PDB file of C-alpha atoms in Angstrom:
ATOM      1  CA  MET A  68       0.013   0.096   0.067  1.00  0.00           C
ATOM      2  CA  LEU A  69       1.183   3.495  -0.724  1.00  0.00           C
ATOM      3  CA  LYS A  70       2.591   5.534   2.224  1.00  0.00           C
ATOM      4  CA  LEU A  71       2.072   9.220   2.373  1.00  0.00           C
ATOM      5  CA  TYR A  72       4.280  11.031   4.811  1.00  0.00           C
ATOM      6  CA  GLY A  73       3.297  14.354   6.097  1.00  0.00           C
ATOM      7  CA  GLY A  74       3.124  16.900   8.886  1.00  0.00           C
ATOM      8  CA  ALA A  75       0.778  19.000  10.620  1.00  0.00           C
ATOM      9  CA  ARG A  76      -0.023  21.818   8.041  1.00  0.00           C
ATOM     10  CA  SER A  77       1.988  20.650   5.386  1.00  0.00           C
ATOM     11  CA  ARG A  78       1.534  20.176   1.601  1.00  0.00           C
ATOM     12  CA  ALA A  79       0.778  16.588   2.326  1.00  0.00           C
ATOM     13  CA  SER A  80      -2.968  17.579   2.364  1.00  0.00           C
ATOM     14  CA  ILE A  81      -2.724  18.690  -1.219  1.00  0.00           C
ATOM     15  CA  VAL A  82      -1.532  14.843  -2.017  1.00  0.00           C
ATOM     16  CA  GLN A  83      -3.922  13.328   0.343  1.00  0.00           C
ATOM     17  CA  TRP A  84      -6.668  15.225  -1.383  1.00  0.00           C
ATOM     18  CA  TYR A  85      -5.713  13.744  -4.749  1.00  0.00           C
ATOM     19  CA  LEU A  86      -5.571  10.291  -3.585  1.00  0.00           C
ATOM     20  CA  GLU A  87      -9.024  10.631  -2.068  1.00  0.00           C
ATOM     21  CA  GLU A  88     -10.215  12.002  -5.463  1.00  0.00           C
ATOM     22  CA  ILE A  89      -8.468   9.099  -7.542  1.00  0.00           C
ATOM     23  CA  GLY A  90      -9.752   6.482  -4.774  1.00  0.00           C
ATOM     24  CA  LEU A  91      -6.311   5.019  -4.264  1.00  0.00           C
ATOM     25  CA  PRO A  92      -5.754   3.284  -0.923  1.00  0.00           C
ATOM     26  CA  TYR A  93      -2.998   4.579   1.185  1.00  0.00           C
ATOM     27  CA  GLU A  94      -1.418   4.868   4.576  1.00  0.00           C
ATOM     28  CA  PHE A  95      -0.908   8.544   5.908  1.00  0.00           C
ATOM     29  CA  VAL A  96       2.090   8.516   8.100  1.00  0.00           C
ATOM     30  CA  LEU A  97       2.123  11.834  10.376  1.00  0.00           C
ATOM     31  CA  LEU A  98       5.552  12.783  11.187  1.00  0.00           C
ATOM     32  CA  ASP A  99       5.796  15.053  14.279  1.00  0.00           C
ATOM     33  CA  MET A 100       7.940  17.728  12.838  1.00  0.00           C
ATOM     34  CA  GLN A 101       8.318  19.449  16.283  1.00  0.00           C
ATOM     35  CA  VAL A 102      10.434  16.397  17.561  1.00  0.00           C
ATOM     36  CA  GLY A 103      12.318  16.122  14.377  1.00  0.00           C
ATOM     37  CA  ALA A 104      10.774  12.830  13.012  1.00  0.00           C
ATOM     38  CA  HIS A 105      11.561  14.041   9.589  1.00  0.00           C
ATOM     39  CA  LEU A 106      15.240  14.214  10.417  1.00  0.00           C
ATOM     40  CA  GLN A 107      15.439  10.533  11.379  1.00  0.00           C
ATOM     41  CA  PRO A 108      17.337   8.136   9.509  1.00  0.00           C
ATOM     42  CA  GLU A 109      14.068   6.092   8.327  1.00  0.00           C
ATOM     43  CA  PHE A 110      12.552   8.866   6.850  1.00  0.00           C
ATOM     44  CA  LEU A 111      15.922  10.524   5.370  1.00  0.00           C
ATOM     45  CA  ALA A 112      15.917   7.205   3.525  1.00  0.00           C
ATOM     46  CA  ILE A 113      12.745   8.167   1.784  1.00  0.00           C
ATOM     47  CA  ASN A 114      13.784  11.819   1.245  1.00  0.00           C
ATOM     48  CA  PRO A 115      17.173  12.839   2.157  1.00  0.00           C
ATOM     49  CA  MET A 116      16.131  16.525   2.073  1.00  0.00           C
ATOM     50  CA  GLY A 117      14.222  15.859   5.278  1.00  0.00           C
ATOM     51  CA  LYS A 118      11.046  17.502   3.901  1.00  0.00           C
ATOM     52  CA  VAL A 119       7.391  16.413   3.640  1.00  0.00           C
ATOM     53  CA  PRO A 120       5.182  15.428   1.746  1.00  0.00           C
ATOM     54  CA  ALA A 121       6.959  12.276   0.423  1.00  0.00           C
ATOM     55  CA  ILE A 122       5.519   9.089  -0.671  1.00  0.00           C
ATOM     56  CA  ALA A 123       6.853   5.432  -0.649  1.00  0.00           C
ATOM     57  CA  ASP A 124       4.987   3.386  -3.403  1.00  0.00           C
ATOM     58  CA  GLY A 125       6.389  -0.129  -2.725  1.00  0.00           C
ATOM     59  CA  ASN A 126      10.158   0.414  -3.057  1.00  0.00           C
ATOM     60  CA  TYR A 127       9.840   3.620  -5.141  1.00  0.00           C
ATOM     61  CA  HIS A 128      10.306   6.908  -3.078  1.00  0.00           C
ATOM     62  CA  LEU A 129       9.275  10.315  -4.310  1.00  0.00           C
ATOM     63  CA  TRP A 130       8.914  13.753  -2.641  1.00  0.00           C
ATOM     64  CA  GLU A 131       7.675  17.186  -3.630  1.00  0.00           C
ATOM     65  CA  SER A 132       4.341  17.669  -4.051  1.00  0.00           C
ATOM     66  CA  GLY A 133       3.897  18.737  -7.625  1.00  0.00           C
ATOM     67  CA  ALA A 134       6.115  15.623  -8.571  1.00  0.00           C
ATOM     68  CA  ILE A 135       4.187  13.193  -6.408  1.00  0.00           C
ATOM     69  CA  LEU A 136       0.783  14.617  -8.071  1.00  0.00           C
ATOM     70  CA  LEU A 137       2.101  14.154 -11.446  1.00  0.00           C
ATOM     71  CA  TYR A 138       3.404  10.645 -10.563  1.00  0.00           C
ATOM     72  CA  LEU A 139      -0.073   9.780  -8.956  1.00  0.00           C
ATOM     73  CA  ALA A 140      -2.011  11.273 -12.083  1.00  0.00           C
ATOM     74  CA  GLU A 141       0.401   9.307 -14.565  1.00  0.00           C
ATOM     75  CA  LYS A 142       0.407   5.750 -12.556  1.00  0.00           C
ATOM     76  CA  TYR A 143      -3.236   5.571 -11.070  1.00  0.00           C
ATOM     77  CA  SER A 144      -5.532   7.978 -12.868  1.00  0.00           C
ATOM     78  CA  GLN A 145      -6.725   8.514 -16.377  1.00  0.00           C
ATOM     79  CA  THR A 146      -4.207  10.991 -17.527  1.00  0.00           C
ATOM     80  CA  PRO A 147      -4.225  12.238 -21.204  1.00  0.00           C
ATOM     81  CA  THR A 148      -2.112  10.404 -23.636  1.00  0.00           C
ATOM     82  CA  SER A 149      -0.808  13.172 -26.072  1.00  0.00           C
ATOM     83  CA  PRO A 150       2.468  14.996 -24.839  1.00  0.00           C
ATOM     84  CA  GLU A 151       0.514  18.329 -25.264  1.00  0.00           C
ATOM     85  CA  GLN A 152      -2.057  17.289 -22.896  1.00  0.00           C
ATOM     86  CA  ARG A 153       0.537  16.030 -20.290  1.00  0.00           C
ATOM     87  CA  GLY A 154       2.486  19.209 -20.800  1.00  0.00           C
ATOM     88  CA  GLU A 155      -0.664  21.361 -19.954  1.00  0.00           C
ATOM     89  CA  ILE A 156      -1.207  19.337 -16.947  1.00  0.00           C
ATOM     90  CA  ALA A 157       2.451  19.760 -15.921  1.00  0.00           C
ATOM     91  CA  GLN A 158       2.181  23.400 -16.577  1.00  0.00           C
ATOM     92  CA  TRP A 159      -0.445  23.929 -14.183  1.00  0.00           C
ATOM     93  CA  VAL A 160       1.025  21.831 -11.357  1.00  0.00           C
ATOM     94  CA  LEU A 161       4.280  23.565 -11.752  1.00  0.00           C
ATOM     95  CA  PHE A 162       2.548  26.881 -11.976  1.00  0.00           C
ATOM     96  CA  ALA A 163       1.112  26.197  -8.670  1.00  0.00           C
ATOM     97  CA  ASN A 164       4.267  25.424  -6.988  1.00  0.00           C
ATOM     98  CA  ALA A 165       6.775  27.678  -8.607  1.00  0.00           C
ATOM     99  CA  THR A 166       4.470  30.717  -9.522  1.00  0.00           C
ATOM    100  CA  LEU A 167       1.407  31.181  -7.676  1.00  0.00           C
ATOM    101  CA  GLY A 168       2.416  29.946  -4.136  1.00  0.00           C
ATOM    102  CA  PRO A 169       5.606  31.891  -4.045  1.00  0.00           C
ATOM    103  CA  GLY A 170       4.227  34.791  -5.758  1.00  0.00           C
ATOM    104  CA  ILE A 171       1.394  35.302  -3.539  1.00  0.00           C
ATOM    105  CA  PHE A 172       2.721  33.659  -0.123  1.00  0.00           C
ATOM    106  CA  VAL A 173       5.843  35.955  -0.403  1.00  0.00           C
ATOM    107  CA  GLU A 174       4.876  39.286   1.299  1.00  0.00           C
ATOM    108  CA  ALA A 175       7.419  41.129  -0.956  1.00  0.00           C
ATOM    109  CA  SER A 176       5.912  40.131  -4.267  1.00  0.00           C
ATOM    110  CA  ARG A 177       2.205  39.532  -3.271  1.00  0.00           C
ATOM    111  CA  GLU A 178       0.832  42.799  -4.321  1.00  0.00           C
ATOM    112  CA  ARG A 179       2.701  42.664  -7.921  1.00  0.00           C
ATOM    113  CA  GLU A 180       1.785  39.094  -8.623  1.00  0.00           C
ATOM    114  CA  SER A 181      -1.763  39.450  -7.511  1.00  0.00           C
ATOM    115  CA  ALA A 182      -2.367  42.074  -9.892  1.00  0.00           C
ATOM    116  CA  ARG A 183      -0.924  39.916 -12.698  1.00  0.00           C
ATOM    117  CA  LEU A 184      -2.284  36.299 -11.928  1.00  0.00           C
ATOM    118  CA  PHE A 185      -5.676  36.853 -10.163  1.00  0.00           C
ATOM    119  CA  PRO A 186      -7.132  38.571 -13.414  1.00  0.00           C
ATOM    120  CA  ALA A 187      -5.887  36.107 -15.622  1.00  0.00           C
ATOM    121  CA  LEU A 188      -7.061  33.047 -13.801  1.00  0.00           C
ATOM    122  CA  ASN A 189     -10.478  34.885 -13.086  1.00  0.00           C
ATOM    123  CA  GLN A 190     -10.696  35.067 -17.129  1.00  0.00           C
ATOM    124  CA  ILE A 191     -10.060  31.224 -17.311  1.00  0.00           C
ATOM    125  CA  PHE A 192     -12.502  30.447 -14.604  1.00  0.00           C
ATOM    126  CA  GLU A 193     -15.207  32.834 -16.031  1.00  0.00           C
ATOM    127  CA  GLN A 194     -15.033  30.898 -19.262  1.00  0.00           C
ATOM    128  CA  GLN A 195     -14.696  27.288 -17.971  1.00  0.00           C
ATOM    129  CA  PRO A 196     -15.270  25.417 -14.903  1.00  0.00           C
ATOM    130  CA  TYR A 197     -11.892  23.888 -14.437  1.00  0.00           C
ATOM    131  CA  LEU A 198      -8.361  24.673 -15.424  1.00  0.00           C
ATOM    132  CA  LEU A 199      -8.448  22.177 -18.357  1.00  0.00           C
ATOM    133  CA  GLY A 200     -12.194  22.755 -19.406  1.00  0.00           C
ATOM    134  CA  PRO A 201     -14.990  20.817 -18.263  1.00  0.00           C
ATOM    135  CA  GLU A 202     -13.275  18.025 -16.254  1.00  0.00           C
ATOM    136  CA  PHE A 203     -11.941  18.261 -12.960  1.00  0.00           C
ATOM    137  CA  SER A 204      -8.104  17.258 -13.038  1.00  0.00           C
ATOM    138  CA  VAL A 205      -4.897  16.921 -10.978  1.00  0.00           C
ATOM    139  CA  ALA A 206      -4.194  20.587 -11.990  1.00  0.00           C
ATOM    140  CA  ASP A 207      -7.052  21.729 -10.008  1.00  0.00           C
ATOM    141  CA  VAL A 208      -5.808  20.005  -6.858  1.00  0.00           C
ATOM    142  CA  ALA A 209      -2.400  21.769  -7.243  1.00  0.00           C
ATOM    143  CA  VAL A 210      -3.877  25.248  -8.306  1.00  0.00           C
ATOM    144  CA  GLY A 211      -7.222  24.847  -6.249  1.00  0.00           C
ATOM    145  CA  SER A 212      -5.244  24.264  -2.992  1.00  0.00           C
ATOM    146  CA  MET A 213      -3.028  27.104  -3.313  1.00  0.00           C
ATOM    147  CA  LEU A 214      -5.898  29.494  -3.977  1.00  0.00           C
ATOM    148  CA  ALA A 215      -8.064  27.880  -1.206  1.00  0.00           C
ATOM    149  CA  TYR A 216      -5.131  28.212   1.179  1.00  0.00           C
ATOM    150  CA  MET A 217      -4.983  32.002   0.311  1.00  0.00           C
ATOM    151  CA  PRO A 218      -8.043  33.273   1.995  1.00  0.00           C
ATOM    152  CA  LEU A 219      -7.496  30.947   5.089  1.00  0.00           C
ATOM    153  CA  MET A 220      -3.943  31.693   5.756  1.00  0.00           C
ATOM    154  CA  LEU A 221      -3.564  35.305   4.270  1.00  0.00           C
ATOM    155  CA  LYS A 222      -6.949  36.958   4.529  1.00  0.00           C
ATOM    156  CA  LEU A 223      -7.050  37.432   0.930  1.00  0.00           C
ATOM    157  CA  ASP A 224     -10.443  38.582  -0.535  1.00  0.00           C
ATOM    158  CA  PHE A 225     -11.379  37.169  -3.888  1.00  0.00           C
ATOM    159  CA  SER A 226     -14.735  39.182  -4.295  1.00  0.00           C
ATOM    160  CA  ALA A 227     -13.116  41.287  -7.126  1.00  0.00           C
ATOM    161  CA  TYR A 228     -12.780  38.070  -8.817  1.00  0.00           C
ATOM    162  CA  PRO A 229     -16.077  36.282  -9.239  1.00  0.00           C
ATOM    163  CA  GLY A 230     -14.655  33.497 -11.650  1.00  0.00           C
ATOM    164  CA  ILE A 231     -12.106  32.460  -8.867  1.00  0.00           C
ATOM    165  CA  VAL A 232     -14.870  32.485  -6.142  1.00  0.00           C
ATOM    166  CA  ALA A 233     -16.879  30.329  -8.269  1.00  0.00           C
ATOM    167  CA  TYR A 234     -14.016  27.936  -8.907  1.00  0.00           C
ATOM    168  CA  LEU A 235     -13.017  27.902  -5.275  1.00  0.00           C
ATOM    169  CA  GLN A 236     -16.550  26.956  -4.399  1.00  0.00           C
ATOM    170  CA  ARG A 237     -16.661  24.133  -6.944  1.00  0.00           C
ATOM    171  CA  VAL A 238     -13.351  22.560  -5.726  1.00  0.00           C
ATOM    172  CA  THR A 239     -14.000  23.029  -2.008  1.00  0.00           C
ATOM    173  CA  GLU A 240     -17.235  21.337  -2.141  1.00  0.00           C
ATOM    174  CA  ARG A 241     -15.952  18.180  -3.493  1.00  0.00           C
ATOM    175  CA  PRO A 242     -16.240  15.277  -1.182  1.00  0.00           C
ATOM    176  CA  ALA A 243     -12.564  14.191  -1.432  1.00  0.00           C
ATOM    177  CA  TYR A 244     -11.632  17.944  -0.727  1.00  0.00           C
ATOM    178  CA  GLN A 245     -14.128  18.014   2.307  1.00  0.00           C
ATOM    179  CA  LYS A 246     -12.834  14.765   3.715  1.00  0.00           C
ATOM    180  CA  VAL A 247      -9.162  15.652   3.837  1.00  0.00           C
ATOM    181  CA  MET A 248      -9.588  19.395   4.723  1.00  0.00           C
ATOM    182  CA  SER A 249     -12.341  18.529   7.385  1.00  0.00           C
ATOM    183  CA  ALA A 250     -10.106  16.097   8.787  1.00  0.00           C
ATOM    184  CA  ARG A 251      -7.236  18.414   9.067  1.00  0.00           C
ATOM    185  CA  ALA A 252      -9.215  21.249  10.692  1.00  0.00           C
ATOM    186  CA  THR A 253     -10.108  19.153  13.609  1.00  0.00           C
TER     187      THR A 253
END
């Protein structure tokens, strides 16, 4: 059985949400980061960087939330077969982790990046329900999780972006999202 390693309030919840979406059985291994469980030899054998999330899928180990999402989509979900479609999925997963997250969560760049990124995302969501069109995908887990964290952690108000508001409502009402995030809140 696949093992997902995470800590309290870590990006492991993003991977866990996707695992629930695709219905893949897994064991969640909660590491106590406060006491350094992520720095113990057993975990460093899985991720020598000592960071979560990480997975063990049999003897295969992988870390970094975006890489894990792409791997799970490729191996266990119905990932599109064309290089162009896979490229578009990778584009959005990488955008979430390399552009959207750092651009908004880093205070020094938040105002500039908000003005650039939110109108473009809003326009996409005013034209289609999900990033790739009518169907929810792993790309929505990556981008949707980042957007959902922003009002919670940064108190950002998306009311000027009705497309984003409607998108967030769609993704946060999904049963898999509710199951993972409700468990995290308790």
